[in-house]
Coordinates of C-alpha atoms and ligand atoms in Angstrom, one line a residue:
X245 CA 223.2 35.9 347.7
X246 CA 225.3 36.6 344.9
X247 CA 225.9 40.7 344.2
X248 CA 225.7 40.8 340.6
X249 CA 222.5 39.3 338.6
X250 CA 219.9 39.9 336.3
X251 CA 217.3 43.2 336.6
X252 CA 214.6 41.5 338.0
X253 CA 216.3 39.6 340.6
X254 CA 217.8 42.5 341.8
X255 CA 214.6 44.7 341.9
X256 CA 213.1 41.5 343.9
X257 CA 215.8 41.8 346.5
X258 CA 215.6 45.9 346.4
X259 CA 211.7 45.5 347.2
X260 CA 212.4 43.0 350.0
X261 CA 215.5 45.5 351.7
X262 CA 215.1 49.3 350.8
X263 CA 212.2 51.3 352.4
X264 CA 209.8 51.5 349.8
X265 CA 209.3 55.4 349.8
X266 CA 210.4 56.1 346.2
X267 CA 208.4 52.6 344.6
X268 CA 210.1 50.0 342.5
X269 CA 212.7 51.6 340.1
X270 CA 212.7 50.6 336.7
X271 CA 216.5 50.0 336.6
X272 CA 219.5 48.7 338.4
X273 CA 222.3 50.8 336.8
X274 CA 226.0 50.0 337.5
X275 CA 228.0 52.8 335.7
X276 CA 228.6 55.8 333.6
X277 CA 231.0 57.3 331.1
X278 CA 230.4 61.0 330.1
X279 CA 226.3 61.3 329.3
X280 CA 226.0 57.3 328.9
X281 CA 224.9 54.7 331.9
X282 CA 224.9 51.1 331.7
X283 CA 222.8 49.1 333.6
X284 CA 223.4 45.8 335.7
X285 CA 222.6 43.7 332.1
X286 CA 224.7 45.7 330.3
X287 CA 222.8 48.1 328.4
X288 CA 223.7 51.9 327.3
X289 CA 220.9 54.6 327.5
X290 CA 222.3 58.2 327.0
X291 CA 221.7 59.8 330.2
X292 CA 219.5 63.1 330.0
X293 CA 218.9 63.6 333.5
X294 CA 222.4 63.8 334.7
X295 CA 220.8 62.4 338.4
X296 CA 218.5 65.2 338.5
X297 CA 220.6 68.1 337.3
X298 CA 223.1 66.3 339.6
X299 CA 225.8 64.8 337.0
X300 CA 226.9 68.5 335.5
X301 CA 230.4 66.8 334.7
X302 CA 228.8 63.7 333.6
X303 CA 229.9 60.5 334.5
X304 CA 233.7 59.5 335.3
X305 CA 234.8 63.3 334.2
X306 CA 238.5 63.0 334.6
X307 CA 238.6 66.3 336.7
X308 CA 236.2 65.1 339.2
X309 CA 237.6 61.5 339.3
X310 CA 241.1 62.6 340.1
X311 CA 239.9 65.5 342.7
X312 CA 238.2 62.6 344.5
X313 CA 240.6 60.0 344.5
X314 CA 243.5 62.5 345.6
X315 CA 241.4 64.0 348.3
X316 CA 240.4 60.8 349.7
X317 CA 243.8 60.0 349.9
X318 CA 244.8 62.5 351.9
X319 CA 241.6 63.5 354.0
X320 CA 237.9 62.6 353.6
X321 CA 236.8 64.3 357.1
X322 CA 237.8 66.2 359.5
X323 CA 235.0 67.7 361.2
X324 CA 234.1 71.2 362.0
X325 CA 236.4 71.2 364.9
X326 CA 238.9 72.1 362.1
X327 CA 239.2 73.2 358.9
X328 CA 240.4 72.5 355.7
X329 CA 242.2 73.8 352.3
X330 CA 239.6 72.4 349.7
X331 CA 236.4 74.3 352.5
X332 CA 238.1 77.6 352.4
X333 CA 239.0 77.7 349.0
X334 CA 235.5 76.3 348.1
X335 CA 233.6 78.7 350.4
X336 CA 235.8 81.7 348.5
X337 CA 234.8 80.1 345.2
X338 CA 231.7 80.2 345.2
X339 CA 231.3 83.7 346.8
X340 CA 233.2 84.8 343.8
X341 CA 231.0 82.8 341.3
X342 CA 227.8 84.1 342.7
X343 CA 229.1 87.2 342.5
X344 CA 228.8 87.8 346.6
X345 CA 229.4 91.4 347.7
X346 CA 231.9 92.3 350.3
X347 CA 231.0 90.2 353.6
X348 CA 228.9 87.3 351.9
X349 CA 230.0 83.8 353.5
X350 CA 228.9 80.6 353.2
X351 CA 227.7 77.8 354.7
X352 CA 228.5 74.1 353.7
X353 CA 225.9 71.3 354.0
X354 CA 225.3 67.7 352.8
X355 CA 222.3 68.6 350.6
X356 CA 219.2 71.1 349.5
X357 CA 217.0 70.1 351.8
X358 CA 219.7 70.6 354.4
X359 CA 220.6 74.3 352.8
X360 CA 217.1 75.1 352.7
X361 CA 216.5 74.3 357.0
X362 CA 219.6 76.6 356.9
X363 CA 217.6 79.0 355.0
X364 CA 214.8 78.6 357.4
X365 CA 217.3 79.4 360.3
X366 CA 218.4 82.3 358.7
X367 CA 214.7 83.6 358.4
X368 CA 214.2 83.7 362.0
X369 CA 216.8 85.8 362.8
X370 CA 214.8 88.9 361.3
X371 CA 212.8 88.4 364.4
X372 CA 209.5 87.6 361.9
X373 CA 208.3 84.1 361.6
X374 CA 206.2 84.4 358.6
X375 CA 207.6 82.9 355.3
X376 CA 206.2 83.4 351.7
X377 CA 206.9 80.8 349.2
X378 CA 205.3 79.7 346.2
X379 CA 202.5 77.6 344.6
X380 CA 204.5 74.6 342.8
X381 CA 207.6 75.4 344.9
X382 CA 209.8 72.6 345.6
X383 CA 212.3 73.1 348.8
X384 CA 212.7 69.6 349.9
X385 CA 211.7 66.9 352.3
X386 CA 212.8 67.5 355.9
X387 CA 209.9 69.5 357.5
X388 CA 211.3 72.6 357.8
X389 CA 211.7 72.0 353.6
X390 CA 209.0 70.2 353.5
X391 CA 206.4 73.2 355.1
X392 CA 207.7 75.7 351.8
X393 CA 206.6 73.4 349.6
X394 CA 203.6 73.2 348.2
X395 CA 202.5 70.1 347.0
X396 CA 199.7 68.7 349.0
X397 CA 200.7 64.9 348.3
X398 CA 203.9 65.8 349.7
X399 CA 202.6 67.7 352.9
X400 CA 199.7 66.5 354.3
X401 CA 200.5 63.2 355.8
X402 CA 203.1 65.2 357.9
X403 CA 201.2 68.1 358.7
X404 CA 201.0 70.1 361.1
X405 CA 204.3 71.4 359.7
X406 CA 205.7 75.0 360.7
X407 CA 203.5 77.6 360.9
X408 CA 203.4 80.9 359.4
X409 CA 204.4 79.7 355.4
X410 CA 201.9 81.1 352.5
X411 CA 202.0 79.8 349.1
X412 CA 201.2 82.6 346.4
X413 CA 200.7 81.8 342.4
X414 CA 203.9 81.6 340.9
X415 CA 205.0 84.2 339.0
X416 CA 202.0 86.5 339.6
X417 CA 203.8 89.9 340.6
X418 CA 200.4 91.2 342.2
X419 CA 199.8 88.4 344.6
X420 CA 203.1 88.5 345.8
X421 CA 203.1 92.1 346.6
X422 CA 199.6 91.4 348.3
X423 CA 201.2 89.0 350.6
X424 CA 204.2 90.5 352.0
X425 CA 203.6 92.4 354.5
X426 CA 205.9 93.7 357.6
X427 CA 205.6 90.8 359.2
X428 CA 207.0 88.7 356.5
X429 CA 210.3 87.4 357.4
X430 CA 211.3 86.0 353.7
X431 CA 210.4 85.3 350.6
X432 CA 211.6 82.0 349.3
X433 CA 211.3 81.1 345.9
X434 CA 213.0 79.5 342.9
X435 CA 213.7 81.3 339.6
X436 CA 212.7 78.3 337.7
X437 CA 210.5 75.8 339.4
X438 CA 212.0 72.4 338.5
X439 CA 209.9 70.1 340.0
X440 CA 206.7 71.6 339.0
X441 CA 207.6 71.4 335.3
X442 CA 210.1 73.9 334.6
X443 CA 208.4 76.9 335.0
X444 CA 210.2 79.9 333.8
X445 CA 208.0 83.1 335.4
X446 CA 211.3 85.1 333.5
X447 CA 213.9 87.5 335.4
X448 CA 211.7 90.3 335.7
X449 CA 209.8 88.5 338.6
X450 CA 212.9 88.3 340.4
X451 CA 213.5 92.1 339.7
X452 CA 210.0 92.1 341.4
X453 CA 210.4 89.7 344.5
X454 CA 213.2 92.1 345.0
X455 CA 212.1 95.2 345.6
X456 CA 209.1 94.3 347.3
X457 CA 211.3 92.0 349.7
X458 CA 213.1 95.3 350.3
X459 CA 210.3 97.4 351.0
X460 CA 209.1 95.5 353.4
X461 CA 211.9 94.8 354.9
X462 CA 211.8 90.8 354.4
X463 CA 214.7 88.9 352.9
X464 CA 215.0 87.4 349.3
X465 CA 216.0 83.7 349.6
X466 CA 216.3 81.9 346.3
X467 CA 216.6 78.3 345.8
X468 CA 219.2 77.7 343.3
X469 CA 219.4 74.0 344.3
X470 CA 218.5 73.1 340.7
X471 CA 218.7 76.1 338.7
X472 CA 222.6 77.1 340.2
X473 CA 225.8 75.9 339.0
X474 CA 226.0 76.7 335.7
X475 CA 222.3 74.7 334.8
X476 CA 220.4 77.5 333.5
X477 CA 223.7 79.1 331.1
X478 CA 224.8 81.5 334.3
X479 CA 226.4 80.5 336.9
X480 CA 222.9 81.1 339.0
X481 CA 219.6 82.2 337.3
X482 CA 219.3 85.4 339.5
X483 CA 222.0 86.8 338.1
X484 CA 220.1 87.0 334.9
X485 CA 217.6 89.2 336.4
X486 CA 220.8 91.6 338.2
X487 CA 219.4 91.3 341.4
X488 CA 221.0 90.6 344.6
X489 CA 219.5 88.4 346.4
X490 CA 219.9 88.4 350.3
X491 CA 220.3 84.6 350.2
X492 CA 220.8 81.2 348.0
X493 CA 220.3 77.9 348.6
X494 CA 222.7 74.9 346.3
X495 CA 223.3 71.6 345.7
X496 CA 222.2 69.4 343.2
X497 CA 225.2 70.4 340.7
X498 CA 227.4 71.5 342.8
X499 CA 229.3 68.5 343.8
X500 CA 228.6 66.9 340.6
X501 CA 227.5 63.5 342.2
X502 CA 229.1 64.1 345.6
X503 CA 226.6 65.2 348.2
X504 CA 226.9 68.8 348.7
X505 CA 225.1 72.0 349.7
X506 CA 225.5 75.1 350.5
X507 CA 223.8 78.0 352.0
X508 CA 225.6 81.8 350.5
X509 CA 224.7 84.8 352.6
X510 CA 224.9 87.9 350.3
X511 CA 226.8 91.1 352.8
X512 CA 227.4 91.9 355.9
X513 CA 224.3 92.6 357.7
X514 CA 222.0 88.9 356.4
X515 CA 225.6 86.7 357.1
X516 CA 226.2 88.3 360.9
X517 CA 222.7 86.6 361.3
X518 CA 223.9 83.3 362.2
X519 CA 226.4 83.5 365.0
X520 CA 228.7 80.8 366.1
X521 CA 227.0 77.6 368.2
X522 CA 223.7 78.8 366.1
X523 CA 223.2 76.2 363.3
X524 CA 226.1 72.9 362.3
X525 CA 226.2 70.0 360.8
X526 CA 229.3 66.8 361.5
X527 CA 229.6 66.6 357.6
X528 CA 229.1 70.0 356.0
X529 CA 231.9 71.4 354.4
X530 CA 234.1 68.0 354.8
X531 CA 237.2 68.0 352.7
X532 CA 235.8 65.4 350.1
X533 CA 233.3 67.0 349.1
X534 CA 234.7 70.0 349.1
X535 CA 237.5 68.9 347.1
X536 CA 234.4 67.8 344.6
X537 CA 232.9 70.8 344.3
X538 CA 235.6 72.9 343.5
X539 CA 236.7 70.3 340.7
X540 CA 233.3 70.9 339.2
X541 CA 233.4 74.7 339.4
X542 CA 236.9 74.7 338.0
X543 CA 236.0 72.5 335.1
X544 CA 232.7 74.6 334.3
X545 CA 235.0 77.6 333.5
X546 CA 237.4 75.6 332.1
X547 CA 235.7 73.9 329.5
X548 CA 233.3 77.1 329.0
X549 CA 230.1 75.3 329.8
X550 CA 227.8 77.9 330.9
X551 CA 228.0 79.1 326.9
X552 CA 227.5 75.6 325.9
X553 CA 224.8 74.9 328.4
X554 CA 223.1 78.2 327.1
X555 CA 223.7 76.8 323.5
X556 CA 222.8 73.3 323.3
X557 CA 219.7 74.1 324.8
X558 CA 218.6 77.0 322.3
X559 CA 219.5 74.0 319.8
X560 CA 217.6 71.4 322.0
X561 CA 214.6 74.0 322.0
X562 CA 214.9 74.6 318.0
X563 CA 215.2 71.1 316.9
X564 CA 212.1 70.2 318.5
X565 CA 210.4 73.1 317.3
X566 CA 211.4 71.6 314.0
X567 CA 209.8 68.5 314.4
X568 CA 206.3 70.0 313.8
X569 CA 204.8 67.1 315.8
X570 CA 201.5 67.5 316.8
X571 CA 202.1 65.8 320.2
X572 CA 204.6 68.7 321.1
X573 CA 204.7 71.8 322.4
X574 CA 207.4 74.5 322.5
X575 CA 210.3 73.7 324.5
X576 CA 209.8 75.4 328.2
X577 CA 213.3 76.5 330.1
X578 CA 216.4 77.8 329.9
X579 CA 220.0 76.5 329.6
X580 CA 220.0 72.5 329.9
X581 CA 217.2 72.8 332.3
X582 CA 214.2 71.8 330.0
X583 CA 210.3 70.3 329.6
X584 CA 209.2 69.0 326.2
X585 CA 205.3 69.6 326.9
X586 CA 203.4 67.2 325.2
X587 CA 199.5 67.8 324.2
X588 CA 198.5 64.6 326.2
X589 CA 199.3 63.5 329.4
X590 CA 201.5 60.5 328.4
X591 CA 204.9 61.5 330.0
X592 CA 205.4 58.5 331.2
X593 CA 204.3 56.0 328.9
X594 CA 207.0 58.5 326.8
X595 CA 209.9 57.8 329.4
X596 CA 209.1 53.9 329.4
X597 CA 209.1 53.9 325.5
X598 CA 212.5 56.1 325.6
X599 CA 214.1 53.8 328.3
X600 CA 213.4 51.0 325.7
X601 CA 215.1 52.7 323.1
X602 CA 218.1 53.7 325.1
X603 CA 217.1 57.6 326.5
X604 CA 216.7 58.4 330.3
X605 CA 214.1 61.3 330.7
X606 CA 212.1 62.5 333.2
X607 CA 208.2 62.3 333.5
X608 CA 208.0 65.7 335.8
X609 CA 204.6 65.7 335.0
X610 CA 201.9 63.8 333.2
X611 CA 202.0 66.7 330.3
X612 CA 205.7 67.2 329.9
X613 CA 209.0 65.0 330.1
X614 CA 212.0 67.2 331.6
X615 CA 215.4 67.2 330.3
X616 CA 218.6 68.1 332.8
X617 CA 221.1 66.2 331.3
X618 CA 225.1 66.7 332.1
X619 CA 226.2 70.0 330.9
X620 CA 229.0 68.4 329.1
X621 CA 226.4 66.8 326.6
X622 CA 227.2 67.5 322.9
X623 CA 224.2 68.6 320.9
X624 CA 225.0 65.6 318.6
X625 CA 223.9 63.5 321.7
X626 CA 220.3 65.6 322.0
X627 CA 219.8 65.4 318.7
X628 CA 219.6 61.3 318.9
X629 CA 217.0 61.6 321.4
X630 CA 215.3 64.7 319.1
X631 CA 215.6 62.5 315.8
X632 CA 214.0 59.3 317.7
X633 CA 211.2 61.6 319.3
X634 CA 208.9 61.0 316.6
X635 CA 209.2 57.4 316.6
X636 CA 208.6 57.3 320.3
X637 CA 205.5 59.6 320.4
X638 CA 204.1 57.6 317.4
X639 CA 204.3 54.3 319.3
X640 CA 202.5 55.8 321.9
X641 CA 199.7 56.1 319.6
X642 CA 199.5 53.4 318.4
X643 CA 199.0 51.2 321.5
X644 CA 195.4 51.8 322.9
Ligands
PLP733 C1 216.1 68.8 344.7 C2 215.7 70.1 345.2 C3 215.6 70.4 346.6 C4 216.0 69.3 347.6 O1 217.3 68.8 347.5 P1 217.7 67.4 348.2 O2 219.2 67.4 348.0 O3 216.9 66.4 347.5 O4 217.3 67.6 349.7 C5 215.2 71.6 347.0 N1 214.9 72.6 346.1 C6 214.9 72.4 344.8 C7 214.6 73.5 343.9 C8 215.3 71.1 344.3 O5 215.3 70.9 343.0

């Protein structure tokens, strides 16, 4: 077997070894520079995913790639037995980047499903069981995640799943008041739903969620895991609303390609919670990663890119409200987390045709293609993939 070769020989030997839950990709990649990929035959699409809002640096950033290799170096992991430079100063980062009162902490795991069980944990310790989450909500796959999201495809073959979680319309104030009761340990949702689309319900619902969450005594958990590190043009959507929330859930940008999440406790009385021997993980918080994460929050500032991510995406949003095509509808989102919805549900006959022409998008859904490329993208790269948008939807047309 030879470990280089030709797309379709490779898919062949990914169908006959890798576990077939996510189907048959349509691509072998094999690297990146900044908002390009390459794949295995040696052609460039300009990358405007970013791995699922994953690649905020891009690919190969310089700041990340030297973090890495000099961590590595010296100490990929340790344990939790111990701890390290790169965890503490991390943990302190981000408490001051989320804009954590006095007492916050944090806690470091290997991903958002893995924040979110944290999450789960958390919610117990209010002595309630009951959770309310959202319609559309997207928390993850382990079945603690798995049991706050909604999606029935997603759910069902797994149920029963734990007990006690509601789903209420998203963004509906009313119904969310109507199901939180004294009895409700949480409310989990996220300020934008990604996966369902990028659904923006706007800060004001978060202005909501908290003061009902306070009158009744329940906690606030958001799940920033795609809308957090700098993806919406803050550093975390809540803080657009100028709320605090009594918890958040990251990951996705955080370690900019490096597994990562993390779990942030807002004060005193919701992180004294968990106690020591109560939750853990053999990975969380391992110097590597670490090292990662604070190399992407470092560079964020440093190269100003929650502005830019504000600003390329008002351009993003303009320039296809310029088009005038009748296939498109107004841009949806905020920052560089965005859905092009489309008057037919064609997303992904639109995200084979812009593969083919050298674009990476998303089909979230079958009436809208989302965009979450790097946040380093220059809107001279968008507007490529604007400026070939009409050509793509037109082909579309034209095949029966
Ligand atoms: C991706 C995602 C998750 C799950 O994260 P994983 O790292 O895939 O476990 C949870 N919540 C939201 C909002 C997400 O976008």
């Amino acid at each position: 077997m030879t470990t280089t070769g030709h797309q379709t020989d490779l898919l062949g030997r990914y169908r006959d070894s890798v576990l077939g839950v996510f189907g048959t990709p349509p691509l072998v990649l094999s690297h990146g520079e900044g908002c390009y990929v390459w794949d295995t035959d040696g052609r460039r699409y300009l990358d405007l995913v970013g791995g699922i809002a994953v690649n905020a640096l891009g690919h190969g950033h310089p700041a990340l790639v030297s973090a890495l290799s000099k961590q590595a170096a010296e100490a990929i992991h340790i344990s939790n037995l111990f701890t390290s430079v790169p965890q503490i100063e991390l943990a302190e980062r981000l408490l001051g980047v989320a804009g954590a009162p006095e007492g916050s902490r944090v806690f470091l795991a290997n991903s958002g499903a893995e924040a979110m069980e944290a999450a789960v944990k958390l919610t117990r310790r209010t002595g309630r069981t009951r959770i309310v989450a959202a319609e559309g909500a997207f928390h993850g796959r382990t079945t603690g995640a798995l049991a706050l999201t909604s999606k029935a495809a997603y759910r069902e073959p797994f149920e029963p799943l734990l007990p006690g979680v509601s789903h209420v319309p998203y963004g509906d104030v009313d119904a969310l008041r109507a199901a939180v009761t004294e009895q409700t340990a949480a409310v989990v949702l996220e300020p934008v739903q990604g996966e369902a689309g990028v659904l923006d319900p706007g800060p004001e619902y978060l202005v909501a969620a908290r003061e009902i969450t306070r009158a009744a005594g329940a906690l606030l958990v958001l799940d920033e895991i795609q809308t957090g590190v700098g993806r919406t043009g803050e550093w975390f959507a809540f803080q657009a609303a100028g709320i605090v929330p009594d918890a958040i859930t990251v990951a996705k940008g955080l370690g900019g390609g490096v597994p990562i999440g993390a779990l942030v406790t807002f004060g005193e009385r919701v992180s004294s919670m968990l106690s020591a021997g109560q939750h853990g993980t053999t990975f969380g918080g391992n110097p590597l990663a670490a090292a990662g994460a604070l190399a992407v929050l470092d560079t964020i500032e440093s190269e100003r890119l929650l502005e830019h991510a504000r600003l390329a995406g008002e351009h993003l949003a303009a320039r296809v409200a310029g088009l005038e095509h009748p296939m498109l509808h107004p841009v949806r989102g905020r920052g560089l987390l965005r859905a092009i919805p489309l008057a037919a549900p064609v997303s992904a006959e639109l995200a084979t045709a812009a593969r083919d022409a050298g674009f990476i998008v998303n089909p979230v859904e079958p009436q809208a293609i989302r965009l979450a490329p790097p946040l380093v993208v220059t809107t001279g790269q968008l507007d490529t993939f604007v400026d070939a948008l009409p050509t793509l939807l037109d082909s579309l047309e034209a095949t029966p």
